[in-house]
mmCIF file of N, CA and C in Angstrom:
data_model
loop_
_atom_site.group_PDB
_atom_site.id
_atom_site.type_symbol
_atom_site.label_atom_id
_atom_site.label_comp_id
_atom_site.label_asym_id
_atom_site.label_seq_id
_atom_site.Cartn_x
_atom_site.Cartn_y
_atom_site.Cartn_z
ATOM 1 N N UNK A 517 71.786 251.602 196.596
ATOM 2 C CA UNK A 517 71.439 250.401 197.340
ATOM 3 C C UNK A 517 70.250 249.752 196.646
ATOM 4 N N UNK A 518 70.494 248.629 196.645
ATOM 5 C CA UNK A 518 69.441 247.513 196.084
ATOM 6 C C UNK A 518 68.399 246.970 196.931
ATOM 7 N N UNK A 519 67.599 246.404 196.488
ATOM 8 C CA UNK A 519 67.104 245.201 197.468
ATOM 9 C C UNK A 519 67.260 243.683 197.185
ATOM 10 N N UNK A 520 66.149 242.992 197.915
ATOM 11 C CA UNK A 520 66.812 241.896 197.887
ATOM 12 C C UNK A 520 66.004 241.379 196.350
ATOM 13 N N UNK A 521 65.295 241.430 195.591
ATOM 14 C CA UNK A 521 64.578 241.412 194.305
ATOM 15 C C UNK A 521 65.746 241.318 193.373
ATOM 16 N N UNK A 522 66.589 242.422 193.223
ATOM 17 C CA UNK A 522 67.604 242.781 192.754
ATOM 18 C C UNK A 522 68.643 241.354 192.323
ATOM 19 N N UNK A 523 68.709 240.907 193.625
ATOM 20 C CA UNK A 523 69.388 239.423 193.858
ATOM 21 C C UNK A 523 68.747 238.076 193.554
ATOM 22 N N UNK A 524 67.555 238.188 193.213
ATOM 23 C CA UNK A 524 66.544 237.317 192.844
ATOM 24 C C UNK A 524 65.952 236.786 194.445
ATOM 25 N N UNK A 525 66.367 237.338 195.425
ATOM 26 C CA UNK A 525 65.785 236.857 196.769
ATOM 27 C C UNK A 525 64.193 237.417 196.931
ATOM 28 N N UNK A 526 63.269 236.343 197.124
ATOM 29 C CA UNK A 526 61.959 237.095 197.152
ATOM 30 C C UNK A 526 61.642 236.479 199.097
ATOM 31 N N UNK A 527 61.090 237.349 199.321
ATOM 32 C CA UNK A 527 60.656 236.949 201.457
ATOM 33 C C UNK A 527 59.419 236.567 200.967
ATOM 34 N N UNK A 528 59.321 235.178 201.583
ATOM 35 C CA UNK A 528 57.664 235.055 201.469
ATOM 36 C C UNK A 528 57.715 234.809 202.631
ATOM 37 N N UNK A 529 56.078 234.431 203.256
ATOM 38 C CA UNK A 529 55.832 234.444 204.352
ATOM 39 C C UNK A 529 55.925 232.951 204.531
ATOM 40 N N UNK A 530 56.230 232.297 205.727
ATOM 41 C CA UNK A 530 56.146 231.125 205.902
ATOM 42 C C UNK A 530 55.254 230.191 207.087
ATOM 43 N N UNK A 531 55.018 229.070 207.414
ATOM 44 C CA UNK A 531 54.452 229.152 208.450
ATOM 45 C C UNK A 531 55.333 229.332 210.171
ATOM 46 N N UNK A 532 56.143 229.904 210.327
ATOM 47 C CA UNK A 532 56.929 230.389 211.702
ATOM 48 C C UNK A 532 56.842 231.755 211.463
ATOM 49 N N UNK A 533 57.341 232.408 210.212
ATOM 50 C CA UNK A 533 57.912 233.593 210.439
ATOM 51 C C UNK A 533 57.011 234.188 209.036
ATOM 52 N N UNK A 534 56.770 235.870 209.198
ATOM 53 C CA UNK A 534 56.251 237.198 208.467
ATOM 54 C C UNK A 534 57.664 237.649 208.126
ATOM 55 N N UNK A 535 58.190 237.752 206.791
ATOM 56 C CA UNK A 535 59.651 238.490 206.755
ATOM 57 C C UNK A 535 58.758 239.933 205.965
ATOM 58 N N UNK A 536 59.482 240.858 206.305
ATOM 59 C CA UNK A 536 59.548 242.248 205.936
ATOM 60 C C UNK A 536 61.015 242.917 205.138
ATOM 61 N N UNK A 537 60.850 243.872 203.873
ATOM 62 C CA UNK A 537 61.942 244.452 203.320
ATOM 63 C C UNK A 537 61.344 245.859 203.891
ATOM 64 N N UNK A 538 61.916 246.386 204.877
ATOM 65 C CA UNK A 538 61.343 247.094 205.339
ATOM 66 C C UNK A 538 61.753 248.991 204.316
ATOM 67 N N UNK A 539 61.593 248.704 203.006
ATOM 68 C CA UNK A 539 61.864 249.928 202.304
ATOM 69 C C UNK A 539 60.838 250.990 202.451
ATOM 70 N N UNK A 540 61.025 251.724 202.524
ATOM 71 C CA UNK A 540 60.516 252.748 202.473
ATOM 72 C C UNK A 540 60.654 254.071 201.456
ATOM 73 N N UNK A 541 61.752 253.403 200.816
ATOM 74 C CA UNK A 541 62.092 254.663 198.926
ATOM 75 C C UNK A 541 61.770 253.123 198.245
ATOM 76 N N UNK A 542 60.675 253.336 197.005
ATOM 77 C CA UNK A 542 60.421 252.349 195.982
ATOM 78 C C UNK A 542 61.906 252.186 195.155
ATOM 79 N N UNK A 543 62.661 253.628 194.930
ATOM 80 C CA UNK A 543 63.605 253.029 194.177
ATOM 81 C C UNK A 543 64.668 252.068 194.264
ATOM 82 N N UNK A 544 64.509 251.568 195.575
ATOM 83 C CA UNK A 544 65.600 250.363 195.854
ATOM 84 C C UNK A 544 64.939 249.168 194.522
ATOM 85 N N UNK A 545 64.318 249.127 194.246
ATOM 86 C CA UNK A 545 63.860 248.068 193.256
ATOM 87 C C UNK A 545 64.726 248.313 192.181
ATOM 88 N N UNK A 546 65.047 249.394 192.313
ATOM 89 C CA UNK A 546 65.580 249.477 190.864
ATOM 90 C C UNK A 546 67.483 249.917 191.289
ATOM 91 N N UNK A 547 67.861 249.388 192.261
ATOM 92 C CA UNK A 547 69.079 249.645 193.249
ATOM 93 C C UNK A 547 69.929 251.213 192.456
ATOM 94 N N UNK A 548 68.774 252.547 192.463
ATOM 95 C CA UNK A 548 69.439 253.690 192.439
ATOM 96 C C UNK A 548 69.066 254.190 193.535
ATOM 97 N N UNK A 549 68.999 253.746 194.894
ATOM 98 C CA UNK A 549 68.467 254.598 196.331
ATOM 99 C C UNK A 549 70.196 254.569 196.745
ATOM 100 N N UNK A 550 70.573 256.317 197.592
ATOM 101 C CA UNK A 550 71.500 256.253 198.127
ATOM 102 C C UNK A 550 71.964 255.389 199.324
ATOM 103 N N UNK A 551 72.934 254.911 199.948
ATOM 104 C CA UNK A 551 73.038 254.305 200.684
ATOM 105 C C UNK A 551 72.863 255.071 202.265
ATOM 106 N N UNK A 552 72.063 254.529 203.129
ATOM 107 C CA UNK A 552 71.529 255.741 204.196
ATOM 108 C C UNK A 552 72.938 255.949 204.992
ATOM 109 N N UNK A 553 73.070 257.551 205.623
ATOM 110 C CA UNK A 553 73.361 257.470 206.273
ATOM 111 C C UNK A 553 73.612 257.641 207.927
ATOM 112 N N UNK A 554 72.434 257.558 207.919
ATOM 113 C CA UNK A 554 71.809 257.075 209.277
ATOM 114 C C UNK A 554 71.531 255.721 209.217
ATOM 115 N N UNK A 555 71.423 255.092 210.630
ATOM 116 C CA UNK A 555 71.118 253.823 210.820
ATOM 117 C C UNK A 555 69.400 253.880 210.630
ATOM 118 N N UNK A 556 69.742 252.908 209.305
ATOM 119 C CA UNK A 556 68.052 252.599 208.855
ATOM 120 C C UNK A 556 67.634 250.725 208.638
ATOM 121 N N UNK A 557 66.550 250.852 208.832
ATOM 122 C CA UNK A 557 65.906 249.404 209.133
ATOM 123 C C UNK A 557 65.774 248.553 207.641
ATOM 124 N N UNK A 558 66.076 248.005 207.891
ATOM 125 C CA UNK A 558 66.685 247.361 205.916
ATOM 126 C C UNK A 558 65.168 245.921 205.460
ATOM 127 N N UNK A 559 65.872 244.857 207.060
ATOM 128 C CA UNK A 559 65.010 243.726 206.998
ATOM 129 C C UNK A 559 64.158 243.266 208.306
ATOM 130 N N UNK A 560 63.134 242.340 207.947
ATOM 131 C CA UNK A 560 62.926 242.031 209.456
ATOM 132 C C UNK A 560 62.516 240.844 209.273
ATOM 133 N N UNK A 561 62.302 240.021 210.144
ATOM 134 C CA UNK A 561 61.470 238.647 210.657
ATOM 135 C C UNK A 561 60.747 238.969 211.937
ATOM 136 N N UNK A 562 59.422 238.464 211.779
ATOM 137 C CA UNK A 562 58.654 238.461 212.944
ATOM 138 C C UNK A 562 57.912 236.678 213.147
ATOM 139 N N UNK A 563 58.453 236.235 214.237
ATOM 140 C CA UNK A 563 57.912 234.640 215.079
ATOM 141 C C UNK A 563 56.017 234.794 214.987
ATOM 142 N N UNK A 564 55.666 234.405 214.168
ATOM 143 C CA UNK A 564 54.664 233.937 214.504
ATOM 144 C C UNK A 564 53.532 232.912 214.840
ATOM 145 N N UNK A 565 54.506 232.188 215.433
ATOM 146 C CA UNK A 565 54.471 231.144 216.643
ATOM 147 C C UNK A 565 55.591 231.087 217.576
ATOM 148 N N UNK A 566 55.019 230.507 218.680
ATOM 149 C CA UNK A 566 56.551 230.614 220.011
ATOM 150 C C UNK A 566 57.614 229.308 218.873
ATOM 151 N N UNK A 567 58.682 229.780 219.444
ATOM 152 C CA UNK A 567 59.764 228.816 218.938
ATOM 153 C C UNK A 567 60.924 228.276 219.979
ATOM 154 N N UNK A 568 60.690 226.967 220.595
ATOM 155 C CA UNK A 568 61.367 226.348 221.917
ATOM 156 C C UNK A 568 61.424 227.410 222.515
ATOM 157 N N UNK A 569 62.130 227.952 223.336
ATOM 158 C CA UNK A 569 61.865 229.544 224.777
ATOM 159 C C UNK A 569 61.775 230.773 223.931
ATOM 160 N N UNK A 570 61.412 231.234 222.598
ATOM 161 C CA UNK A 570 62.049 232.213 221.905
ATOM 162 C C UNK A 570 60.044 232.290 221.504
ATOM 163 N N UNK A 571 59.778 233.291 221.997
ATOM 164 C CA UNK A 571 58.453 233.822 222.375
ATOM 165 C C UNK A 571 57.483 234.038 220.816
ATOM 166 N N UNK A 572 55.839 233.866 220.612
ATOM 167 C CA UNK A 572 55.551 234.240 219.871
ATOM 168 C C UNK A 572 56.476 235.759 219.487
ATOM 169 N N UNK A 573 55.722 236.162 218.341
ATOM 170 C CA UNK A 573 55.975 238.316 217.704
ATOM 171 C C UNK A 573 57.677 238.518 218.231
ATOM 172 N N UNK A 574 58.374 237.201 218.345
ATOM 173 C CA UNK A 574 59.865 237.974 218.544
ATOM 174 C C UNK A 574 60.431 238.016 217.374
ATOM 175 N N UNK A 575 61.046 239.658 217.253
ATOM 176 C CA UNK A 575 61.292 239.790 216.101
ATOM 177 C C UNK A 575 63.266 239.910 216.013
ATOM 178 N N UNK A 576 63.120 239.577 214.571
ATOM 179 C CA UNK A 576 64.584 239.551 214.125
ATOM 180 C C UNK A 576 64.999 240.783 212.927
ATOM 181 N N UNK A 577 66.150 241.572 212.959
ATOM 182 C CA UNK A 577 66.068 243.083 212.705
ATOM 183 C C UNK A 577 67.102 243.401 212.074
ATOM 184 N N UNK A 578 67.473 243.687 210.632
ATOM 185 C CA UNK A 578 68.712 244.188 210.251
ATOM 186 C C UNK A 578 68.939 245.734 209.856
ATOM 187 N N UNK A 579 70.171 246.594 209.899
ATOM 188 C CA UNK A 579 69.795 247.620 210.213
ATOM 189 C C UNK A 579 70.855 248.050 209.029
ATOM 190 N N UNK A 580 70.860 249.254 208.034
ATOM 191 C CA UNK A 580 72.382 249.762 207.217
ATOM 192 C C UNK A 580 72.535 250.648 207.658
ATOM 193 N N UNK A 581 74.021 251.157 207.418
ATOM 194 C CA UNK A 581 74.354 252.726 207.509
ATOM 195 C C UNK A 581 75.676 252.455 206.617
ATOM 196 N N UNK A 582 75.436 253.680 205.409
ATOM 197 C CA UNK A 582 76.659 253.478 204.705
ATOM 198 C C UNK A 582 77.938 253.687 205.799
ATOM 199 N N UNK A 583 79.212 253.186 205.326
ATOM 200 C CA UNK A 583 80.254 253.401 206.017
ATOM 201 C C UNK A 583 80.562 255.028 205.792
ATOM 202 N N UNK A 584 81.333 255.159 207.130
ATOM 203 C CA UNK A 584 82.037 256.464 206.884
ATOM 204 C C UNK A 584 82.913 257.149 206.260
ATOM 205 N N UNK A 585 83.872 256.199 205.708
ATOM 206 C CA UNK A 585 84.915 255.843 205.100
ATOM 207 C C UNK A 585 84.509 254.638 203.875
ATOM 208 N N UNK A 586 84.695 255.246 202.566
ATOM 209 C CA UNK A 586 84.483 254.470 201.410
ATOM 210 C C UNK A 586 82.819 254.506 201.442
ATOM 211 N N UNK A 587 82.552 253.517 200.323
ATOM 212 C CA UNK A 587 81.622 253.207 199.819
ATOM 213 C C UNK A 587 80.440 252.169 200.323
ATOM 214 N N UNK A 588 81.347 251.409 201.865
ATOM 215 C CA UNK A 588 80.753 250.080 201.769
ATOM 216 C C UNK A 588 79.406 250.142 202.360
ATOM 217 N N UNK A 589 79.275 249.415 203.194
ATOM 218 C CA UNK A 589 78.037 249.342 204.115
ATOM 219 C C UNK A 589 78.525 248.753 205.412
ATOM 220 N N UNK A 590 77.990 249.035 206.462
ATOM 221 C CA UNK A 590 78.246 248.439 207.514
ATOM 222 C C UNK A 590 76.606 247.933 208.215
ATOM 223 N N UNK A 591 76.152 246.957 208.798
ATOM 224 C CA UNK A 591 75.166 246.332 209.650
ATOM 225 C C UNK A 591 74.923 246.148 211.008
ATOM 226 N N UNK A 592 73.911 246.702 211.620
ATOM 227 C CA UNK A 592 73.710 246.214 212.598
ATOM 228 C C UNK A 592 72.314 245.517 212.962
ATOM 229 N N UNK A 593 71.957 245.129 213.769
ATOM 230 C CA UNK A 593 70.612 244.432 213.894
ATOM 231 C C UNK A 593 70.495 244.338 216.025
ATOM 232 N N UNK A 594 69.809 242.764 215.588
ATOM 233 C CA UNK A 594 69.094 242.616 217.085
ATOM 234 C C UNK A 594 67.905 241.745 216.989
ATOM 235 N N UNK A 595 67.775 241.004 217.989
ATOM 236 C CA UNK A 595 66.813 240.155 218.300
ATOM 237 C C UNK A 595 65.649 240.774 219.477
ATOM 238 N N UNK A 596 65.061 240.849 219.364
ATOM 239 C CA UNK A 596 63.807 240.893 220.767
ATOM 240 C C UNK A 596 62.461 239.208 220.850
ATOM 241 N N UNK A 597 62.798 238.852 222.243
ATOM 242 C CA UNK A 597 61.953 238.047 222.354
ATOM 243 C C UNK A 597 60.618 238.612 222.900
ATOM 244 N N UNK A 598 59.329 238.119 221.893
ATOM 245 C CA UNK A 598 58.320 238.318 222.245
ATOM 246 C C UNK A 598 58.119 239.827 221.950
ATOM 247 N N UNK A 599 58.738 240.020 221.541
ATOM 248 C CA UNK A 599 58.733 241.919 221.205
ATOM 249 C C UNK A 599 59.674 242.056 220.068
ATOM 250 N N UNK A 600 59.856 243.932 219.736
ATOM 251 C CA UNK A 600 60.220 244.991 218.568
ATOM 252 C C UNK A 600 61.959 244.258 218.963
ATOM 253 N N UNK A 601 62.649 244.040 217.980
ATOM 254 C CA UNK A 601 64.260 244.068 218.376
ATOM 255 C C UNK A 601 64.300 245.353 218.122
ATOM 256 N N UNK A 602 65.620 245.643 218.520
ATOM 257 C CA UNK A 602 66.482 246.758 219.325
ATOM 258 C C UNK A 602 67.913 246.532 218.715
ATOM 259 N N UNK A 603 68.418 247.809 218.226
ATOM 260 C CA UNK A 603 69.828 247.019 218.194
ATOM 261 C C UNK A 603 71.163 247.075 218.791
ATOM 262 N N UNK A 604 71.628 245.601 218.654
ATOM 263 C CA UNK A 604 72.827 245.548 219.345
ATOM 264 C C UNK A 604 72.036 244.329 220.234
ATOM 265 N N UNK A 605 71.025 244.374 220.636
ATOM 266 C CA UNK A 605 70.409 243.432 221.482
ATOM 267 C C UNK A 605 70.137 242.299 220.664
ATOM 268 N N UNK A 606 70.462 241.115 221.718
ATOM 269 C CA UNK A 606 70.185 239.776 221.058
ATOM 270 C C UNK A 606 69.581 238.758 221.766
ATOM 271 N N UNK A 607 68.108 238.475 222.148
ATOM 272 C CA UNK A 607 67.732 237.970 223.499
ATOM 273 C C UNK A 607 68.105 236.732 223.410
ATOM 274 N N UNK A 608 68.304 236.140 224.619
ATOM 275 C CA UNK A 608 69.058 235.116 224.930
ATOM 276 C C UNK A 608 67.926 233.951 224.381
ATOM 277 N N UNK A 609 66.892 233.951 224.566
ATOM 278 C CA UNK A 609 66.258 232.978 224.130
ATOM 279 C C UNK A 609 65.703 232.396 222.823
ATOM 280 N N UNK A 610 66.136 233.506 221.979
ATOM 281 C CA UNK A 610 66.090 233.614 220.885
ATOM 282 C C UNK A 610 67.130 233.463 219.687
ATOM 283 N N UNK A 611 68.328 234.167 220.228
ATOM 284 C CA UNK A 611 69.243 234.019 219.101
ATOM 285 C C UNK A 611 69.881 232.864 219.159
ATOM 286 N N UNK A 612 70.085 231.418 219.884
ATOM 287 C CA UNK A 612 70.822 229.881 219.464
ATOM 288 C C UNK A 612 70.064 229.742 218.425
ATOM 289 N N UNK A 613 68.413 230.113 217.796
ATOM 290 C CA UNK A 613 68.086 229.438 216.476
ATOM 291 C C UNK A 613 68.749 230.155 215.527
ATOM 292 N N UNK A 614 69.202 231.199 215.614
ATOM 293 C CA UNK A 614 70.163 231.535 214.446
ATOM 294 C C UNK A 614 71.465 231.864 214.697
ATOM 295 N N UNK A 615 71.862 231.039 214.976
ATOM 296 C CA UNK A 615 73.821 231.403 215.876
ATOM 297 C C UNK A 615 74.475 232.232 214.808
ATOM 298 N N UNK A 616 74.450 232.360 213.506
ATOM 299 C CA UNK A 616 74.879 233.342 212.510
ATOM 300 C C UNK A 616 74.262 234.674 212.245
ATOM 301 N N UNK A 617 73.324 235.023 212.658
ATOM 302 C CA UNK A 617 72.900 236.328 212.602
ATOM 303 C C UNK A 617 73.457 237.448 213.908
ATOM 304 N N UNK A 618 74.013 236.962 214.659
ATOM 305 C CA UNK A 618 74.890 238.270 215.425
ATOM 306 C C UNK A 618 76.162 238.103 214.452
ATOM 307 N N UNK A 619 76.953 237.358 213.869
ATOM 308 C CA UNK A 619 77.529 237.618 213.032
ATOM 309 C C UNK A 619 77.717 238.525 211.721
ATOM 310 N N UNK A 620 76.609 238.046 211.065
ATOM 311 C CA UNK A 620 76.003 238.840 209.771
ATOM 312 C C UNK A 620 76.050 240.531 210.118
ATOM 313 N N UNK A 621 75.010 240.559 211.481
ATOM 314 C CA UNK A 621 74.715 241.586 211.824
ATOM 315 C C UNK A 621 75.527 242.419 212.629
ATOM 316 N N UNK A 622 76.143 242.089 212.830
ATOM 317 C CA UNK A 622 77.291 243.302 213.859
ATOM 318 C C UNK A 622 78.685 242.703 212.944
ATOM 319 N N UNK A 623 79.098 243.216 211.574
ATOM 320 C CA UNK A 623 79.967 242.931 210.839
ATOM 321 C C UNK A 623 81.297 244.214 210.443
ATOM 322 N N UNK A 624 80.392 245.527 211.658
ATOM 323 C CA UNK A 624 81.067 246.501 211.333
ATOM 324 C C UNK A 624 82.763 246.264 211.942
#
């Protein structure tokens, strides 16, 4: 597994949102890290400002676990307003600004 560097994607911080690659093995830089298989925390976004009802610190959460079968990957994630997301959860006040990320994220 890679990261997003790999792809030429760099997270900077912006003024709404703190994005996080939330790695924790350096060798994803160099995409020789196995693919987890446990559900592990990949990416994040954290609001730092309120956004229309979707609360300051609500965070946005992507999650891997290699598949069970084959090679691929499967995703899950979650939204929390005003708080840690959770996954599978998508708070209501939060996820219309990104109507494609319960998509992305629950792709299993």
């Amino acid at each position: 597994m890679g990261n997003y560097k790999t792809i030429g994607y760099e997270m900077a911080t912006t003024t709404n949102f703190d994005y996080t690659e939330i790695a924790t093995n350096t060798s994803w830089t160099n995409g020789t890290t196995a693919l987890p298989t446990s559900t592990t925390p990949v990416w994040k976004a954290k609001a730092k400002v309120a956004l229309n009802d979707c609360d300051v610190n609500s965070e946005w959460q992507l999650n891997a676990t290699k598949q069970t079968s084959g090679s691929g990957v499967d995703y899950t994630g979650g939204i929390g307003d005003g708080a840690a997301a959770k996954i599978g959860t998508y708070a209501a006040d939060c996820a219309p600004l990104t109507a494609s990320f319960k998509t992305i994220a629950d792709n299993n």
